[in-house]
Tab-separated table of C-alpha atoms and ligand atoms in Angstrom:
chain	number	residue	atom	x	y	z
D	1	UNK	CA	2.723	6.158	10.498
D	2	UNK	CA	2.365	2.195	9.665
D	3	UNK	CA	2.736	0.986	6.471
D	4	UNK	CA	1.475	-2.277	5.483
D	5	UNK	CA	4.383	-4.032	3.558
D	6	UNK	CA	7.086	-1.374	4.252
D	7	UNK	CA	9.877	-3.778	3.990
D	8	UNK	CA	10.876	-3.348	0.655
D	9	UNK	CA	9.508	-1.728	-2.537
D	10	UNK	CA	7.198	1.304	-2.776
D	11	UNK	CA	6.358	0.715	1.034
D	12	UNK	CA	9.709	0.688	1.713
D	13	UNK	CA	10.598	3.928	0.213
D	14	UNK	CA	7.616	5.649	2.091
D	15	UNK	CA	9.212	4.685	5.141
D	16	UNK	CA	12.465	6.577	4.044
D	17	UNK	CA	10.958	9.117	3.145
D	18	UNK	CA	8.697	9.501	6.211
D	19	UNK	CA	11.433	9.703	8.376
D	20	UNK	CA	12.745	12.256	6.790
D	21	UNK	CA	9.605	14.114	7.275
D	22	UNK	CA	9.692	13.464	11.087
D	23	UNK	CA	7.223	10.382	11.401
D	24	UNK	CA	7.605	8.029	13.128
D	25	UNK	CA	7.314	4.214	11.661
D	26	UNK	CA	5.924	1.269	12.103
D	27	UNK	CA	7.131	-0.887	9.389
D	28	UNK	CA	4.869	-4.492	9.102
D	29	UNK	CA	6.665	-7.139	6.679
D	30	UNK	CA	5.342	-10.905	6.230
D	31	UNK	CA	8.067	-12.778	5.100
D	32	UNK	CA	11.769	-10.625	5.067
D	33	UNK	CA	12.582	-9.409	8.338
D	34	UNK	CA	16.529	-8.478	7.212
D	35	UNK	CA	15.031	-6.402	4.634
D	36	UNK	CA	12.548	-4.495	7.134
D	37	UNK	CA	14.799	-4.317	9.996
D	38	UNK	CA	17.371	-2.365	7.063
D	39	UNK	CA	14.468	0.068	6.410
D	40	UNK	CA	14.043	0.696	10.702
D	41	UNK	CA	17.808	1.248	10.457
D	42	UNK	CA	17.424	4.250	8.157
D	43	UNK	CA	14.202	5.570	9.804
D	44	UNK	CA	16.651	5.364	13.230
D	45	UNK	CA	19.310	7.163	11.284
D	46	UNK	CA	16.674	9.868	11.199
D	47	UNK	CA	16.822	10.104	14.588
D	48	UNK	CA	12.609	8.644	14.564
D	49	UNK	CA	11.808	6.033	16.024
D	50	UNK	CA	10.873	2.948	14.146
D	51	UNK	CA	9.102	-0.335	14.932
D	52	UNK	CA	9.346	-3.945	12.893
D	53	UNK	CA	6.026	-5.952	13.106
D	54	UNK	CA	5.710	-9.372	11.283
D	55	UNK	CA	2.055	-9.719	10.285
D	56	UNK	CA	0.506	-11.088	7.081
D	57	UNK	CA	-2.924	-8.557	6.837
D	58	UNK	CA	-5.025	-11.018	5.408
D	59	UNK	CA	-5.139	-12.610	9.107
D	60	UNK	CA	-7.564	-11.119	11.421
D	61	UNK	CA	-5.706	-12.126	14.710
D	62	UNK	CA	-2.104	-10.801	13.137
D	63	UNK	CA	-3.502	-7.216	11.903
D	64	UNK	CA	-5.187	-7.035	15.857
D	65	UNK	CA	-1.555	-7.433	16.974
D	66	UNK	CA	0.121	-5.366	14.403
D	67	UNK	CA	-2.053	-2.461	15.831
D	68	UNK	CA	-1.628	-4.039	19.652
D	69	UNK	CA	1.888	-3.143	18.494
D	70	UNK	CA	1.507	0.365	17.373
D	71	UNK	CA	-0.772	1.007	20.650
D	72	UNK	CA	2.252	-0.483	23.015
D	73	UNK	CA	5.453	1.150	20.877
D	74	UNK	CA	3.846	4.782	19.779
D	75	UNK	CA	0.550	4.740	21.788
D	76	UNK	CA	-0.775	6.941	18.926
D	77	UNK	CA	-1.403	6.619	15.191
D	78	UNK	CA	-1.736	9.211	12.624
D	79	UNK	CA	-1.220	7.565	9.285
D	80	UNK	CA	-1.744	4.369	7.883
D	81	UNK	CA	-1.083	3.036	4.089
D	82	UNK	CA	-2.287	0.406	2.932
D	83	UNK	CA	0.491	-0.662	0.975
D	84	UNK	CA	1.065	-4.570	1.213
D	85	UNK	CA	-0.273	-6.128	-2.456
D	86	UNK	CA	0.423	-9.441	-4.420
D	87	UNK	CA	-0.133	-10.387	-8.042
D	88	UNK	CA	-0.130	-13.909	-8.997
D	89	UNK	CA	1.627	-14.840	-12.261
D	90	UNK	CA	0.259	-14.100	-15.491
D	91	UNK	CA	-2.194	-15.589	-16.936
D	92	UNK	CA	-5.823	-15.621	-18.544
D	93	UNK	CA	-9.427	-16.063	-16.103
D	94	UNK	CA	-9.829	-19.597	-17.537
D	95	UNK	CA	-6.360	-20.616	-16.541
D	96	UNK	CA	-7.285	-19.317	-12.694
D	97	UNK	CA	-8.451	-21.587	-9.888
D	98	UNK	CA	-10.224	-20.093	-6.973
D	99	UNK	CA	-6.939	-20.701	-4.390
D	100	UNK	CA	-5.435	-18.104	-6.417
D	101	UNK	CA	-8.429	-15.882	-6.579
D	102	UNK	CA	-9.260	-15.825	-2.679
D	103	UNK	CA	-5.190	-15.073	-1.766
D	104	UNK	CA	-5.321	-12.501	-4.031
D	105	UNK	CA	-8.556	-10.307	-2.582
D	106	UNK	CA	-7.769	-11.872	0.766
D	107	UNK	CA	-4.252	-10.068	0.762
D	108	UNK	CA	-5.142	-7.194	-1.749
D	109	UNK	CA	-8.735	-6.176	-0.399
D	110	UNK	CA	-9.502	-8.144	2.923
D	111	UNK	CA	-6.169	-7.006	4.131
D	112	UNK	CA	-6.731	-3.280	3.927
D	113	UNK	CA	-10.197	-3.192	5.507
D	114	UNK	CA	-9.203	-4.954	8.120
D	115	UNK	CA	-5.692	-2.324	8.589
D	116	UNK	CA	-8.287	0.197	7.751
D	117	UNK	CA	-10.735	-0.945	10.757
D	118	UNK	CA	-8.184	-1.157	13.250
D	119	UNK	CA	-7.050	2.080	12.610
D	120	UNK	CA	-10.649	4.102	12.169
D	121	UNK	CA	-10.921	2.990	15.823
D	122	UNK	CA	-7.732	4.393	16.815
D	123	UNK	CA	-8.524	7.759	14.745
D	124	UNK	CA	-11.710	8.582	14.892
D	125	UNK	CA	-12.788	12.033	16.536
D	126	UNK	CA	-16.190	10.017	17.598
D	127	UNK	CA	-14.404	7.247	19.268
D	128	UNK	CA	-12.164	9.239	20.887
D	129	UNK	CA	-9.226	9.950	18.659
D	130	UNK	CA	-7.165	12.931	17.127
D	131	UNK	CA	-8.570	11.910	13.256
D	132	UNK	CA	-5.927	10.998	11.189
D	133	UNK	CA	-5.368	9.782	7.186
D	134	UNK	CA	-5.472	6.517	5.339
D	135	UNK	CA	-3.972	5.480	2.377
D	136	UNK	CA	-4.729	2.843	-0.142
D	137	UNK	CA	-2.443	1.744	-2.523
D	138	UNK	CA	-4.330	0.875	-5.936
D	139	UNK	CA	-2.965	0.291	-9.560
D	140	UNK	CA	-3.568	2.154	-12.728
D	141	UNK	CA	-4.037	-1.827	-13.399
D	142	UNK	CA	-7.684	-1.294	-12.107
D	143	UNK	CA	-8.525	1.326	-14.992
D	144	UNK	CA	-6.602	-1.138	-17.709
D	145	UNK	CA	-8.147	-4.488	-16.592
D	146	UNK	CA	-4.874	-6.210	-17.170
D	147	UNK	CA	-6.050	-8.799	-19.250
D	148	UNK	CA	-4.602	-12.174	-19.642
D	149	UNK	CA	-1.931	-10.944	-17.070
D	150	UNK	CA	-3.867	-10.666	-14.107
D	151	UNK	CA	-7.445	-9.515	-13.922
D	152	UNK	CA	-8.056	-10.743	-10.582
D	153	UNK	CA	-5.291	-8.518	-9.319
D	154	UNK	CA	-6.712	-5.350	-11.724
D	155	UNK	CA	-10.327	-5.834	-10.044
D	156	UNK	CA	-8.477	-6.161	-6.148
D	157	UNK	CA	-7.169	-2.505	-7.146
D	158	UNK	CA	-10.627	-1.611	-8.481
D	159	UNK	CA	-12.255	-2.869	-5.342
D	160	UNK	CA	-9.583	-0.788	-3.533
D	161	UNK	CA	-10.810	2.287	-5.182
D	162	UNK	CA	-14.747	1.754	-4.247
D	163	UNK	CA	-13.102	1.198	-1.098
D	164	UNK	CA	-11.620	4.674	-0.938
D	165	UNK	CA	-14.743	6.333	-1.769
D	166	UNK	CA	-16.919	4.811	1.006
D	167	UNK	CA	-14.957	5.211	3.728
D	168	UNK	CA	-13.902	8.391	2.484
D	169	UNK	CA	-17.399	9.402	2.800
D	170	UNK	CA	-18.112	7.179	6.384
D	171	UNK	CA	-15.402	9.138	8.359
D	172	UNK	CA	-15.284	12.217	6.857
D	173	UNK	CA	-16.870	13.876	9.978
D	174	UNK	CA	-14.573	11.830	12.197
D	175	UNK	CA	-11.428	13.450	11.501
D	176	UNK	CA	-10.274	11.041	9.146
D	177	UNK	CA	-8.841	11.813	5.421
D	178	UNK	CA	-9.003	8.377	2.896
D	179	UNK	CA	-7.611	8.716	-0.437
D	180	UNK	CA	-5.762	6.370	-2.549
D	181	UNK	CA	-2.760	6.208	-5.423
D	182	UNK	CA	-2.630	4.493	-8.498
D	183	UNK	CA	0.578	3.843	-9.053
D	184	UNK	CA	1.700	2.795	-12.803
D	185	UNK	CA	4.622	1.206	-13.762
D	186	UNK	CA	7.012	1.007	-10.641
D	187	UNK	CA	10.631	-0.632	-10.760
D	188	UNK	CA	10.244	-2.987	-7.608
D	189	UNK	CA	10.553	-6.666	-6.851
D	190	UNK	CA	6.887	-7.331	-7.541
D	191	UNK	CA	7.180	-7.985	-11.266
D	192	UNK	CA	9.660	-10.428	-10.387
D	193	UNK	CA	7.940	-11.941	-7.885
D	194	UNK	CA	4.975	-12.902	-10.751
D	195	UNK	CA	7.559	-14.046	-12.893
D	196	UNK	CA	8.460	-11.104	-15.157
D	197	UNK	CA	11.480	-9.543	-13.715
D	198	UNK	CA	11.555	-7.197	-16.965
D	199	UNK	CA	8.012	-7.084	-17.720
D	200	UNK	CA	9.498	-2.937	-17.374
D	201	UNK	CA	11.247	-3.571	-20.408
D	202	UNK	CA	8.490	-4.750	-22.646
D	203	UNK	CA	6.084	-2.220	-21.957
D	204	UNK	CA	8.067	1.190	-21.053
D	205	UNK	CA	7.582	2.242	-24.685
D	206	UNK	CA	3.355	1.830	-24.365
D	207	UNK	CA	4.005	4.414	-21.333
D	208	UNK	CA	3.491	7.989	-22.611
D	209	UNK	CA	6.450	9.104	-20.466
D	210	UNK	CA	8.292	6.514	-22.110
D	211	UNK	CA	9.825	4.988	-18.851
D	212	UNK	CA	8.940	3.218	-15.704
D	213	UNK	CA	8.516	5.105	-11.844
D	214	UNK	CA	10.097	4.887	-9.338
D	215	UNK	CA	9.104	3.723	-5.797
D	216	UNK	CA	10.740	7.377	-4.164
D	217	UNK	CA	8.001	9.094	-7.073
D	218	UNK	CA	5.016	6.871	-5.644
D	219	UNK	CA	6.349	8.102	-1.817
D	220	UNK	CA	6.376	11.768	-2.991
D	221	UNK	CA	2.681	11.277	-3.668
D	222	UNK	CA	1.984	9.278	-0.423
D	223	UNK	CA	3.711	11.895	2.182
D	224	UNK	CA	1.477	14.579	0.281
D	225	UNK	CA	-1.644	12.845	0.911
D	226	UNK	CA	-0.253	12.348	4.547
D	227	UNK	CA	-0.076	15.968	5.279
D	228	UNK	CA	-1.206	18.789	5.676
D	229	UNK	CA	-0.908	20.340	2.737
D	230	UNK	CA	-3.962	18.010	1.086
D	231	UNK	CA	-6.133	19.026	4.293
D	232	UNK	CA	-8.762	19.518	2.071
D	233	UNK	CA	-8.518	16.308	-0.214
D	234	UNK	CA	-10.234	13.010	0.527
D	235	UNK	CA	-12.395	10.781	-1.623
D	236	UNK	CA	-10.065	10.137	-4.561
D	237	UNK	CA	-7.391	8.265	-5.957
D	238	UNK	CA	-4.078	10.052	-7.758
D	239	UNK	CA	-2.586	8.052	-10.687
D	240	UNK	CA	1.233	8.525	-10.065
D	241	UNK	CA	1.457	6.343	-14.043
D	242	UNK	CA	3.761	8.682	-16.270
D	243	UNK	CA	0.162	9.330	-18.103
D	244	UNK	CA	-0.631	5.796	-19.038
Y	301	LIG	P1	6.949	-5.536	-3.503
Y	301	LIG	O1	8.249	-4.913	-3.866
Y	301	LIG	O2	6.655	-6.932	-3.975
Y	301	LIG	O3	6.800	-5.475	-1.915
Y	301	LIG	C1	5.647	-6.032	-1.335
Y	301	LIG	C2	5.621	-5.707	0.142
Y	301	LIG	O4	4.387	-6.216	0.683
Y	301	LIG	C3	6.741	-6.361	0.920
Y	301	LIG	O5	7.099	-5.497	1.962
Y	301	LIG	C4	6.081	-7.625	1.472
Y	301	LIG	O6	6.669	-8.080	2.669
Y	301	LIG	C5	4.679	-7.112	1.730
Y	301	LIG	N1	3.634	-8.134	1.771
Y	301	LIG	C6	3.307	-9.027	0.807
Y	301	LIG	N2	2.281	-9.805	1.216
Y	301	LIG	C7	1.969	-9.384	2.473
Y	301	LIG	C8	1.018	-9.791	3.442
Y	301	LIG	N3	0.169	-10.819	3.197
Y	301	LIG	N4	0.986	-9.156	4.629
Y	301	LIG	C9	1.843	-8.143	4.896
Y	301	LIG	N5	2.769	-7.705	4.014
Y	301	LIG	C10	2.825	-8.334	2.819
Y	301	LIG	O7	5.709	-4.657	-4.006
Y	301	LIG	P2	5.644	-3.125	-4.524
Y	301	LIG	O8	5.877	-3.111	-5.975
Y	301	LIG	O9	6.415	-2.253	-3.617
Y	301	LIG	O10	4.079	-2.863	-4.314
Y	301	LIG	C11	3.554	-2.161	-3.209
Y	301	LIG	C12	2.097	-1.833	-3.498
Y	301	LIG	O11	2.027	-1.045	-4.697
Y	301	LIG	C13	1.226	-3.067	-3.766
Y	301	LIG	O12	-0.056	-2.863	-3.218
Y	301	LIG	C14	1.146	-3.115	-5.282
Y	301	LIG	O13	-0.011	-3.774	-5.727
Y	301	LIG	C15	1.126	-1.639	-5.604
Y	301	LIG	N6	1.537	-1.347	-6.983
Y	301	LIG	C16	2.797	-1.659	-7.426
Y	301	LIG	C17	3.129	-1.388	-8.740
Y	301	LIG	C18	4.492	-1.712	-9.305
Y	301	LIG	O14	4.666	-1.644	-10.535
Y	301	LIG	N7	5.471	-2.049	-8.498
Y	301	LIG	C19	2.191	-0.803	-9.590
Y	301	LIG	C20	0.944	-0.504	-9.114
Y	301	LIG	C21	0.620	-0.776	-7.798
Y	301	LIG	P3	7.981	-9.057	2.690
Y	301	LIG	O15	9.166	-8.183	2.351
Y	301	LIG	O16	8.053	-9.554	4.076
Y	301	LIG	O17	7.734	-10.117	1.672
């Protein structure tokens, strides 16, 4: 399995909990290596092997080495999620200039077709693969719009679901499973990294579950769609959002 920003957060806790269930992982960071290499540590204490890949996906040249990687380490690939996402900090669409906009989609969207491409070669039954599943990581943000927080981030994770339908529907007969998760609400370093550490806080009461997720309760729902026991699900997205 790779996992596109499996360093720390949600990614990170599918690569914990992937190990467990006897993958092995390929775990691609951008910017903190201590943090991934801690994450290969506990996939190794698994007794699985686990590889560390630097790579930021919104380059072509470093996602064809990332799976260059993957070929060389595991010569194989069964899984990949799409997991590595930004959001920029928060603010209304005439307060947002177009370098914002671009990293955004480049990162959010761009990213996972290209992760996507490289690995539809690598799985396909009609290129000469074994099939295999893909996983995109959306955000209950793209059925709420986010507004005057981050629309541009809301409409990546909408883009990400039209994603999941059409290539859903393009490999289907290839072997290959795409669905996608909607995450809500998730206590990670992201909101902090947008600039509200807490952002939790002020909104776990508009959450019908009255409380934020955790990144292990997003990973639950990623190792199901990774197995076998959603053989016959592909084509949709699951909110894992406490109901909102
Ligand atoms: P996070 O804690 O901020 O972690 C982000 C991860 O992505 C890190 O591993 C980071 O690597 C990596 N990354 C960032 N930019 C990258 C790039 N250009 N190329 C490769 N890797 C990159 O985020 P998170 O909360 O776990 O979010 C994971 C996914 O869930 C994202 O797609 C996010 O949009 C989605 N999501 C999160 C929430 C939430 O509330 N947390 C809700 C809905 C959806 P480094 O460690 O090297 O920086």
């Amino acid at each position: 399995m790779v996992i596109t920003g499996g360093s720390r957060g949600v990614g990170a806790a599918v690569a914990r909990l992937a190990a467990e269930r006897e993958f092995d992982v390929c775990i691609n960071y951008v910017s903190d290596l201590k943090a991934a290499e801690e994450v290969a540590d506990v996939v190794a204490s698994h007794g699985r092997r686990a590889c560390v890949v630097q790579a930021d996906v919104s380059v072509e040249a470093e996602v064809e080495s990332l799976f260059a990687a993957i070929d060389s380490e595991f010569g194989r690939l069964d899984v990949l999620v799409n997991n590595a996402g930004i959001a920029k900090p928060q603010m209304s669409l005439v307060q947002m200039d177009s370098d914002r906009l671009r990293r955004v989609f480049d990162v959010n969207v761009i990213g996972s077709f290209l992760c996507a491409r490289e690995a539809v070669k690598r799985m396909s039954t009609e290129l000469g693969g074994a099939g295999g599943v893909i996983i995109n990581m959306s955000s209950a943000a793209a059925r709420l719009g986010s507004p005057h927080e981050f629309i541009d981030y809301a409409a990546s994770k909408g883009a990400m679901d039209t994603f999941t339908v059409g290539l859903s529907k393009e490999v289907a007969d290839a072997g290959i499973r795409v669905n996608g998760i909607r995450p809500g609400l998730i206590d990670t370093e992201i909101h902090a990294s947008y600039g509200e550490p807490n952002r939790a806080v002020r909104l776990r009461s508009s959450i019908p579950m009255q409380r934020e997720g955790s990144a292990i309760e997003v990973a639950h729902a990623v190792l199901w769609l990774a197995g076998e026991e959603s053989s016959y699900v592909t084509g949709t997205t699951v909110d894992v959002s406490g109901g909102r």
